[in-house]
């Protein structure tokens, strides 16, 4: 399980507006070695003709792109070890093997940069793109190359399906390698903001409005309408993200890096919620869960997942697949909790790590106890009210997604159809 930490981008006036053609630094002889990973994937199995057509349609010539300004950067946090619950909280029966284990995390070495740009040649000329840049081996080590190749492979596989491409997944258009060994992946630019950006801006707005008091809203009904718009926006954001995850699971892929920065938005304006389309990105740790893959030795990037699966008592391919899907659902549950609290609280009251500690460590995934605690804090009242919608439908769903026993968690499709996610509670 991997989370993302994002370094905020510099203010717009700090950007360099000069666009740069990326033909400099291209290392043609190594471009093939990087993108060939899509086709051979350790030479374990043949690809379908549809997959071959998809990868052939990707733009892999650097002269076809133009690079714009730096948008920001972010790094990965990886789980480094897995231990039992703290002394005094150990689960006694063997039937509890699938329950929660304490996770020690450490920041990885791979730092990702984001740039905007566009395609300047071919039939897609003028198409805006977002470049995701993985450092070369000298900076990011072998892991960076593995992550870039895995992300390329995951997107190519998902886009090769005969079914329509899911609108809730970011679309890969191509990529290339530079002379310094950096891997540049080009995605269609559907928005520069993430769910984390939205939550940060919204919580800051909450703080500002609280400081202004009654002056914040000239219309006495505006505050109520503002909260209603926020609830609708957040539910639509979550619904879209879970639709993307359900699509991945339906196509035998885990995300394994789902968090607030992994959901890109085409708008952050709550009044534009009807036009909001959330899209999942960051598939560097995506895992293939086809049974043919599960029966073979796993790659380095998925070692942690299968180590957790073994600890939880999942050993057969069917059990490992079920555990992997449930692991994604747990991450989605933490994303749900984040978006239920941060946008409805003032800045600095709660962050992702403190919220996760509150739920996992303080209350041991008991959401009823968590609600009672939050209800006593006026600063968290709007978040509680949000999850209380539909006679507690939000708490009900969150408890199911964060169930300590992975076998009891719902699948993504069931989450999408839950009355809270469909907006029936509004």
Short mmCIF file of C-alpha atoms in Angstrom, two decimals:
data_model
loop_
_atom_site.label_atom_id
_atom_site.label_comp_id
_atom_site.label_asym_id
_atom_site.label_seq_id
_atom_site.Cartn_x
_atom_site.Cartn_y
_atom_site.Cartn_z
CA UNK A 1 0.00 0.00 0.00
CA UNK A 2 1.51 3.31 -1.05
CA UNK A 3 0.54 6.88 -0.34
CA UNK A 4 1.65 10.01 -2.11
CA UNK A 5 2.99 13.22 -0.67
CA UNK A 6 2.88 16.18 -2.96
CA UNK A 7 5.09 19.26 -2.81
CA UNK A 8 2.85 22.26 -3.58
CA UNK A 9 3.67 23.89 -6.91
CA UNK A 10 5.08 27.42 -6.96
CA UNK A 11 2.67 30.33 -7.50
CA UNK A 12 1.68 30.93 -11.11
CA UNK A 13 3.83 34.05 -11.39
CA UNK A 14 6.91 31.98 -10.52
CA UNK A 15 6.46 29.78 -13.58
CA UNK A 16 8.64 30.14 -16.59
CA UNK A 17 6.37 30.74 -19.54
CA UNK A 18 8.95 29.74 -22.13
CA UNK A 19 8.10 26.44 -23.77
CA UNK A 20 10.92 24.08 -24.62
CA UNK A 21 11.04 21.45 -27.33
CA UNK A 22 12.10 18.17 -25.80
CA UNK A 23 14.16 16.84 -28.69
CA UNK A 24 17.28 17.74 -26.74
CA UNK A 25 18.55 14.97 -24.52
CA UNK A 26 16.68 12.18 -26.27
CA UNK A 27 18.53 8.91 -26.15
CA UNK A 28 17.19 6.97 -29.09
CA UNK A 29 19.13 3.81 -28.44
CA UNK A 30 17.60 3.46 -24.98
CA UNK A 31 14.08 4.48 -25.82
CA UNK A 32 13.39 0.98 -27.09
CA UNK A 33 14.73 -0.68 -23.93
CA UNK A 34 12.33 1.29 -21.74
CA UNK A 35 9.18 0.91 -23.81
CA UNK A 36 9.94 -2.67 -24.75
CA UNK A 37 8.94 -3.53 -21.18
CA UNK A 38 5.35 -3.11 -22.27
CA UNK A 39 5.70 -5.88 -24.79
CA UNK A 40 7.87 -8.42 -23.02
CA UNK A 41 6.89 -7.95 -19.34
CA UNK A 42 9.66 -10.32 -18.37
CA UNK A 43 8.82 -12.42 -21.46
CA UNK A 44 6.24 -14.33 -19.47
CA UNK A 45 3.22 -14.20 -21.75
CA UNK A 46 1.97 -13.10 -25.14
CA UNK A 47 0.04 -9.89 -25.63
CA UNK A 48 -3.26 -9.71 -27.47
CA UNK A 49 -3.49 -8.03 -30.89
CA UNK A 50 -5.60 -5.29 -29.26
CA UNK A 51 -2.82 -4.61 -26.77
CA UNK A 52 -0.28 -4.43 -29.59
CA UNK A 53 -2.44 -1.94 -31.48
CA UNK A 54 -2.80 0.19 -28.35
CA UNK A 55 0.95 0.39 -27.68
CA UNK A 56 1.61 1.05 -31.36
CA UNK A 57 -0.73 4.06 -31.18
CA UNK A 58 1.29 5.66 -28.39
CA UNK A 59 3.46 8.61 -29.41
CA UNK A 60 7.08 7.72 -28.60
CA UNK A 61 8.94 10.36 -30.63
CA UNK A 62 10.21 13.24 -28.45
CA UNK A 63 10.00 15.71 -31.35
CA UNK A 64 6.23 15.25 -31.23
CA UNK A 65 6.03 17.03 -27.88
CA UNK A 66 6.62 20.51 -26.50
CA UNK A 67 7.29 20.98 -22.80
CA UNK A 68 5.85 23.90 -20.87
CA UNK A 69 6.16 24.96 -17.26
CA UNK A 70 6.89 22.98 -14.12
CA UNK A 71 3.67 22.27 -12.23
CA UNK A 72 5.13 20.71 -9.09
CA UNK A 73 6.58 17.51 -7.70
CA UNK A 74 5.71 14.75 -5.28
CA UNK A 75 7.26 11.71 -3.65
CA UNK A 76 6.10 8.29 -2.57
CA UNK A 77 5.80 6.85 0.93
CA UNK A 78 6.23 3.10 1.04
CA UNK A 79 5.39 0.61 3.75
CA UNK A 80 8.71 -0.78 4.94
CA UNK A 81 7.67 -3.36 7.53
CA UNK A 82 4.62 -5.13 8.87
CA UNK A 83 4.12 -6.10 12.48
CA UNK A 84 1.30 -7.30 14.70
CA UNK A 85 -0.94 -5.01 16.70
CA UNK A 86 0.55 -3.36 19.78
CA UNK A 87 0.89 -5.37 22.97
CA UNK A 88 -2.41 -5.74 24.75
CA UNK A 89 -4.35 -5.40 21.52
CA UNK A 90 -3.35 -8.67 19.88
CA UNK A 91 -6.10 -10.65 18.23
CA UNK A 92 -6.34 -14.07 19.76
CA UNK A 93 -8.11 -16.46 17.42
CA UNK A 94 -6.62 -17.82 14.23
CA UNK A 95 -9.73 -16.57 12.43
CA UNK A 96 -8.48 -13.01 12.97
CA UNK A 97 -5.44 -13.41 10.74
CA UNK A 98 -7.00 -11.16 8.11
CA UNK A 99 -7.34 -8.24 10.47
CA UNK A 100 -5.35 -5.04 10.77
CA UNK A 101 -1.59 -5.01 11.21
CA UNK A 102 0.49 -2.00 12.20
CA UNK A 103 2.42 -0.57 9.25
CA UNK A 104 5.76 1.25 9.48
CA UNK A 105 6.27 3.67 6.62
CA UNK A 106 9.31 5.37 5.19
CA UNK A 107 9.74 7.90 2.40
CA UNK A 108 11.05 6.46 -0.83
CA UNK A 109 13.80 7.91 -3.00
CA UNK A 110 11.77 8.44 -6.16
CA UNK A 111 10.63 12.03 -6.71
CA UNK A 112 8.26 12.73 -9.57
CA UNK A 113 8.08 16.04 -11.48
CA UNK A 114 5.06 17.28 -13.42
CA UNK A 115 5.10 19.60 -16.45
CA UNK A 116 2.42 20.78 -18.80
CA UNK A 117 2.91 20.70 -22.55
CA UNK A 118 1.28 19.79 -25.85
CA UNK A 119 1.60 17.58 -28.89
CA UNK A 120 3.07 19.50 -31.84
CA UNK A 121 3.05 16.89 -34.60
CA UNK A 122 0.72 14.32 -36.08
CA UNK A 123 -3.05 13.86 -35.97
CA UNK A 124 -3.19 14.82 -32.28
CA UNK A 125 -1.38 18.13 -32.85
CA UNK A 126 -2.44 20.75 -30.30
CA UNK A 127 -3.60 18.22 -27.70
CA UNK A 128 -2.64 19.46 -24.21
CA UNK A 129 -0.65 16.98 -22.09
CA UNK A 130 0.74 16.54 -18.60
CA UNK A 131 4.24 15.10 -18.43
CA UNK A 132 5.10 12.83 -15.52
CA UNK A 133 8.87 12.63 -15.20
CA UNK A 134 10.64 9.77 -13.46
CA UNK A 135 14.30 10.41 -12.55
CA UNK A 136 17.08 8.39 -14.14
CA UNK A 137 18.79 5.52 -12.36
CA UNK A 138 21.59 7.78 -11.08
CA UNK A 139 19.02 9.76 -9.06
CA UNK A 140 16.09 7.41 -8.52
CA UNK A 141 17.86 4.07 -8.77
CA UNK A 142 16.49 0.98 -10.47
CA UNK A 143 13.17 1.47 -8.68
CA UNK A 144 12.41 4.60 -10.72
CA UNK A 145 12.78 2.70 -14.00
CA UNK A 146 10.64 -0.14 -12.66
CA UNK A 147 7.89 2.27 -11.59
CA UNK A 148 7.90 4.08 -14.94
CA UNK A 149 7.77 0.82 -16.89
CA UNK A 150 5.01 -0.54 -14.65
CA UNK A 151 2.90 2.58 -15.06
CA UNK A 152 3.35 2.50 -18.82
CA UNK A 153 2.44 -1.18 -18.89
CA UNK A 154 -0.64 -0.71 -16.67
CA UNK A 155 -2.08 2.13 -18.76
CA UNK A 156 -1.36 0.34 -22.04
CA UNK A 157 -3.07 -2.79 -20.76
CA UNK A 158 -6.16 -0.92 -19.53
CA UNK A 159 -6.41 1.10 -22.74
CA UNK A 160 -6.14 -2.05 -24.87
CA UNK A 161 -9.49 -3.38 -23.66
CA UNK A 162 -12.16 -3.94 -26.27
CA UNK A 163 -14.59 -2.19 -23.92
CA UNK A 164 -14.89 1.63 -23.95
CA UNK A 165 -12.14 3.41 -22.01
CA UNK A 166 -13.35 4.48 -18.57
CA UNK A 167 -13.69 8.26 -18.29
CA UNK A 168 -12.45 8.06 -14.68
CA UNK A 169 -8.92 6.98 -15.63
CA UNK A 170 -6.17 9.25 -16.89
CA UNK A 171 -5.27 8.54 -20.51
CA UNK A 172 -1.68 7.81 -21.56
CA UNK A 173 -0.73 9.28 -24.94
CA UNK A 174 2.94 8.37 -25.14
CA UNK A 175 6.40 9.00 -23.72
CA UNK A 176 10.14 8.92 -24.26
CA UNK A 177 13.50 8.68 -22.50
CA UNK A 178 16.09 11.47 -22.27
CA UNK A 179 19.86 11.27 -22.51
CA UNK A 180 20.11 11.47 -18.71
CA UNK A 181 17.87 8.42 -18.34
CA UNK A 182 14.72 10.25 -17.25
CA UNK A 183 11.45 8.61 -18.26
CA UNK A 184 8.81 11.05 -19.52
CA UNK A 185 5.22 9.80 -19.70
CA UNK A 186 2.70 12.01 -21.49
CA UNK A 187 -0.93 11.98 -20.35
CA UNK A 188 -3.90 13.84 -21.76
CA UNK A 189 -4.34 17.01 -19.73
CA UNK A 190 -7.77 16.79 -18.13
CA UNK A 191 -6.81 19.04 -15.22
CA UNK A 192 -3.85 20.13 -13.11
CA UNK A 193 -5.51 19.84 -9.71
CA UNK A 194 -5.90 16.86 -7.42
CA UNK A 195 -8.36 15.93 -4.69
CA UNK A 196 -5.66 16.99 -2.21
CA UNK A 197 -5.54 20.45 -3.80
CA UNK A 198 -9.31 20.74 -3.57
CA UNK A 199 -9.37 19.69 0.09
CA UNK A 200 -6.59 22.17 0.97
CA UNK A 201 -8.25 25.11 -0.78
CA UNK A 202 -11.65 24.28 0.69
CA UNK A 203 -10.40 23.93 4.28
CA UNK A 204 -8.59 27.26 3.96
CA UNK A 205 -11.84 28.80 2.77
CA UNK A 206 -13.57 27.35 5.85
CA UNK A 207 -10.99 29.06 8.07
CA UNK A 208 -11.43 32.36 6.27
CA UNK A 209 -15.21 32.24 6.56
CA UNK A 210 -15.05 31.39 10.25
CA UNK A 211 -12.76 34.38 10.84
CA UNK A 212 -15.20 36.68 9.02
CA UNK A 213 -18.13 35.40 11.05
CA UNK A 214 -21.52 36.69 9.89
CA UNK A 215 -19.82 38.86 7.26
CA UNK A 216 -18.76 35.78 5.30
CA UNK A 217 -22.26 35.35 3.82
CA UNK A 218 -24.38 38.35 2.84
CA UNK A 219 -27.33 36.01 2.26
CA UNK A 220 -28.37 34.10 5.41
CA UNK A 221 -29.21 31.07 3.25
CA UNK A 222 -25.89 31.11 1.39
CA UNK A 223 -24.00 29.18 4.07
CA UNK A 224 -26.50 26.34 3.92
CA UNK A 225 -26.38 26.30 0.11
CA UNK A 226 -22.58 26.32 0.20
CA UNK A 227 -22.52 23.21 2.41
CA UNK A 228 -25.02 21.47 0.13
CA UNK A 229 -22.86 22.21 -2.91
CA UNK A 230 -19.80 20.89 -1.08
CA UNK A 231 -21.56 17.67 -0.14
CA UNK A 232 -22.63 17.11 -3.72
CA UNK A 233 -19.14 17.88 -5.05
CA UNK A 234 -17.41 15.50 -2.62
CA UNK A 235 -19.85 12.66 -3.26
CA UNK A 236 -19.44 13.06 -7.02
CA UNK A 237 -15.66 13.13 -6.59
CA UNK A 238 -15.71 9.92 -4.55
CA UNK A 239 -18.18 8.23 -6.88
CA UNK A 240 -15.99 8.99 -9.90
CA UNK A 241 -12.83 7.77 -8.19
CA UNK A 242 -14.53 4.51 -7.16
CA UNK A 243 -15.89 4.04 -10.69
CA UNK A 244 -12.30 4.23 -11.93
CA UNK A 245 -11.20 1.71 -9.31
CA UNK A 246 -14.10 -0.63 -10.16
CA UNK A 247 -13.05 -0.47 -13.82
CA UNK A 248 -9.48 -1.39 -12.90
CA UNK A 249 -10.58 -4.32 -10.75
CA UNK A 250 -12.94 -5.50 -13.50
CA UNK A 251 -9.90 -5.56 -15.79
CA UNK A 252 -7.70 -7.45 -13.30
CA UNK A 253 -5.61 -4.50 -12.11
CA UNK A 254 -5.05 -3.15 -8.61
CA UNK A 255 -4.19 0.51 -8.07
CA UNK A 256 -2.13 0.17 -4.86
CA UNK A 257 -1.34 3.88 -4.61
CA UNK A 258 -4.75 5.43 -4.07
CA UNK A 259 -4.77 8.70 -2.17
CA UNK A 260 -5.85 12.35 -2.45
CA UNK A 261 -3.05 13.22 -4.89
CA UNK A 262 -3.91 10.20 -7.05
CA UNK A 263 -7.25 11.67 -8.14
CA UNK A 264 -6.99 14.42 -10.74
CA UNK A 265 -9.88 16.88 -11.22
CA UNK A 266 -10.97 18.92 -14.21
CA UNK A 267 -12.40 21.59 -11.86
CA UNK A 268 -12.25 22.57 -8.19
CA UNK A 269 -15.24 24.93 -8.38
CA UNK A 270 -18.11 23.47 -6.39
CA UNK A 271 -20.65 25.35 -8.53
CA UNK A 272 -19.31 23.34 -11.50
CA UNK A 273 -19.93 19.97 -9.79
CA UNK A 274 -22.28 18.76 -12.59
CA UNK A 275 -19.27 18.90 -14.94
CA UNK A 276 -16.77 17.33 -12.53
CA UNK A 277 -14.93 14.25 -13.87
CA UNK A 278 -12.44 12.75 -11.38
CA UNK A 279 -9.73 10.56 -12.91
CA UNK A 280 -7.35 8.11 -11.26
CA UNK A 281 -3.63 8.45 -11.97
CA UNK A 282 -0.37 7.17 -10.45
CA UNK A 283 -0.39 3.53 -11.54
CA UNK A 284 3.31 3.01 -10.83
CA UNK A 285 2.48 0.38 -8.20
CA UNK A 286 -0.42 -1.18 -10.09
CA UNK A 287 -0.54 -4.96 -9.81
CA UNK A 288 -1.77 -7.50 -12.36
CA UNK A 289 -4.12 -9.90 -10.57
CA UNK A 290 -4.91 -12.28 -13.42
CA UNK A 291 -4.61 -15.81 -12.11
CA UNK A 292 -1.77 -16.53 -14.54
CA UNK A 293 0.24 -13.77 -12.86
CA UNK A 294 -0.68 -14.75 -9.32
CA UNK A 295 0.63 -18.26 -9.88
CA UNK A 296 4.05 -16.93 -10.90
CA UNK A 297 6.70 -15.12 -8.92
CA UNK A 298 5.76 -11.53 -8.14
CA UNK A 299 7.76 -8.47 -9.09
CA UNK A 300 9.64 -6.30 -6.65
CA UNK A 301 6.99 -3.55 -6.62
CA UNK A 302 4.30 -5.96 -5.38
CA UNK A 303 6.41 -7.76 -2.76
CA UNK A 304 4.91 -5.73 0.08
CA UNK A 305 1.34 -6.49 -0.99
CA UNK A 306 1.88 -10.24 -1.08
CA UNK A 307 3.80 -10.14 2.20
CA UNK A 308 0.74 -8.53 3.80
CA UNK A 309 -1.45 -11.12 2.09
CA UNK A 310 0.56 -13.97 3.62
CA UNK A 311 0.35 -12.34 7.05
CA UNK A 312 -3.44 -12.15 6.61
CA UNK A 313 -3.64 -15.83 5.68
CA UNK A 314 -4.10 -15.41 1.92
CA UNK A 315 -1.93 -17.98 0.12
CA UNK A 316 -3.79 -19.41 -2.88
CA UNK A 317 -4.19 -17.34 -6.08
CA UNK A 318 -7.89 -16.85 -5.32
CA UNK A 319 -7.17 -15.71 -1.76
CA UNK A 320 -4.38 -13.39 -2.90
CA UNK A 321 -6.61 -11.84 -5.52
CA UNK A 322 -9.37 -11.24 -2.95
CA UNK A 323 -6.85 -9.73 -0.53
CA UNK A 324 -5.44 -7.40 -3.19
CA UNK A 325 -8.89 -6.09 -4.11
CA UNK A 326 -9.74 -5.63 -0.42
CA UNK A 327 -6.44 -3.80 0.10
CA UNK A 328 -7.41 -1.29 -2.60
CA UNK A 329 -10.82 -0.89 -0.95
CA UNK A 330 -9.13 -0.11 2.37
CA UNK A 331 -7.08 2.62 0.67
CA UNK A 332 -10.28 3.93 -0.91
CA UNK A 333 -11.84 3.96 2.56
CA UNK A 334 -9.03 6.16 3.85
CA UNK A 335 -9.57 8.45 0.84
CA UNK A 336 -13.28 8.54 1.70
CA UNK A 337 -12.47 9.52 5.30
CA UNK A 338 -10.04 12.21 4.10
CA UNK A 339 -12.63 13.81 1.81
CA UNK A 340 -15.33 13.52 4.45
CA UNK A 341 -13.28 15.46 7.00
CA UNK A 342 -10.70 17.79 5.44
CA UNK A 343 -12.99 19.84 3.13
CA UNK A 344 -15.52 20.22 5.97
CA UNK A 345 -12.98 21.33 8.60
CA UNK A 346 -10.84 24.41 9.05
CA UNK A 347 -7.23 24.32 7.91
CA UNK A 348 -4.89 22.75 10.44
CA UNK A 349 -7.62 20.95 12.39
CA UNK A 350 -6.99 17.62 10.72
CA UNK A 351 -4.60 16.20 8.13
CA UNK A 352 -4.43 12.82 6.43
CA UNK A 353 -1.92 11.26 8.84
CA UNK A 354 -3.61 12.49 12.03
CA UNK A 355 -6.99 11.33 10.70
CA UNK A 356 -5.57 7.90 9.85
CA UNK A 357 -4.00 7.58 13.31
CA UNK A 358 -7.28 8.60 14.91
CA UNK A 359 -9.21 5.92 13.03
CA UNK A 360 -6.64 3.12 13.09
CA UNK A 361 -4.71 3.58 16.32
CA UNK A 362 -6.93 5.52 18.72
CA UNK A 363 -10.24 3.83 17.88
CA UNK A 364 -8.98 0.61 16.23
CA UNK A 365 -11.27 1.04 13.19
CA UNK A 366 -14.37 1.46 15.37
CA UNK A 367 -16.21 4.15 13.39
CA UNK A 368 -19.03 4.46 15.93
CA UNK A 369 -16.51 5.41 18.61
CA UNK A 370 -14.80 7.74 16.14
CA UNK A 371 -18.12 9.48 15.51
CA UNK A 372 -18.75 10.01 19.21
CA UNK A 373 -15.30 11.55 19.59
CA UNK A 374 -15.74 13.87 16.61
CA UNK A 375 -19.25 14.85 17.69
CA UNK A 376 -17.79 16.38 20.85
CA UNK A 377 -15.57 18.72 18.79
CA UNK A 378 -17.49 21.62 17.22
CA UNK A 379 -14.73 22.05 14.64
CA UNK A 380 -15.57 18.62 13.17
CA UNK A 381 -19.33 19.02 13.30
CA UNK A 382 -19.85 19.56 9.54
CA UNK A 383 -17.88 16.40 8.77
CA UNK A 384 -20.03 14.41 11.20
CA UNK A 385 -23.21 15.84 9.67
CA UNK A 386 -21.97 14.88 6.21
CA UNK A 387 -21.43 11.24 7.18
CA UNK A 388 -24.72 11.27 9.13
CA UNK A 389 -26.69 11.82 5.91
CA UNK A 390 -29.20 9.07 5.17
CA UNK A 391 -29.42 7.98 8.79
CA UNK A 392 -25.67 7.42 9.05
CA UNK A 393 -25.17 6.00 5.55
CA UNK A 394 -21.70 7.55 5.31
CA UNK A 395 -20.49 5.97 8.54
CA UNK A 396 -22.05 2.66 7.49
CA UNK A 397 -20.16 2.59 4.19
CA UNK A 398 -16.90 3.83 5.72
CA UNK A 399 -17.04 1.11 8.39
CA UNK A 400 -17.55 -1.55 5.73
CA UNK A 401 -14.62 -0.30 3.59
CA UNK A 402 -12.33 -0.19 6.64
CA UNK A 403 -13.43 -3.49 8.12
CA UNK A 404 -10.44 -5.05 9.95
CA UNK A 405 -11.18 -8.37 8.24
CA UNK A 406 -10.36 -8.03 4.56
CA UNK A 407 -12.84 -10.77 3.69
CA UNK A 408 -15.76 -8.61 4.83
CA UNK A 409 -14.96 -5.49 2.79
CA UNK A 410 -17.23 -4.75 -0.18
CA UNK A 411 -15.98 -4.80 -3.76
CA UNK A 412 -15.64 -1.50 -5.63
CA UNK A 413 -18.78 -2.06 -7.68
CA UNK A 414 -20.83 -2.48 -4.49
CA UNK A 415 -19.34 0.72 -3.07
CA UNK A 416 -20.28 2.63 -6.23
CA UNK A 417 -23.89 1.43 -5.91
CA UNK A 418 -24.19 2.25 -2.21
CA UNK A 419 -26.90 4.83 -1.48
CA UNK A 420 -24.35 7.28 -0.07
CA UNK A 421 -22.21 7.18 -3.22
CA UNK A 422 -25.14 7.48 -5.60
CA UNK A 423 -26.19 10.73 -3.92
CA UNK A 424 -29.54 9.32 -2.82
CA UNK A 425 -28.88 10.73 0.66
CA UNK A 426 -28.74 14.33 -0.56
#
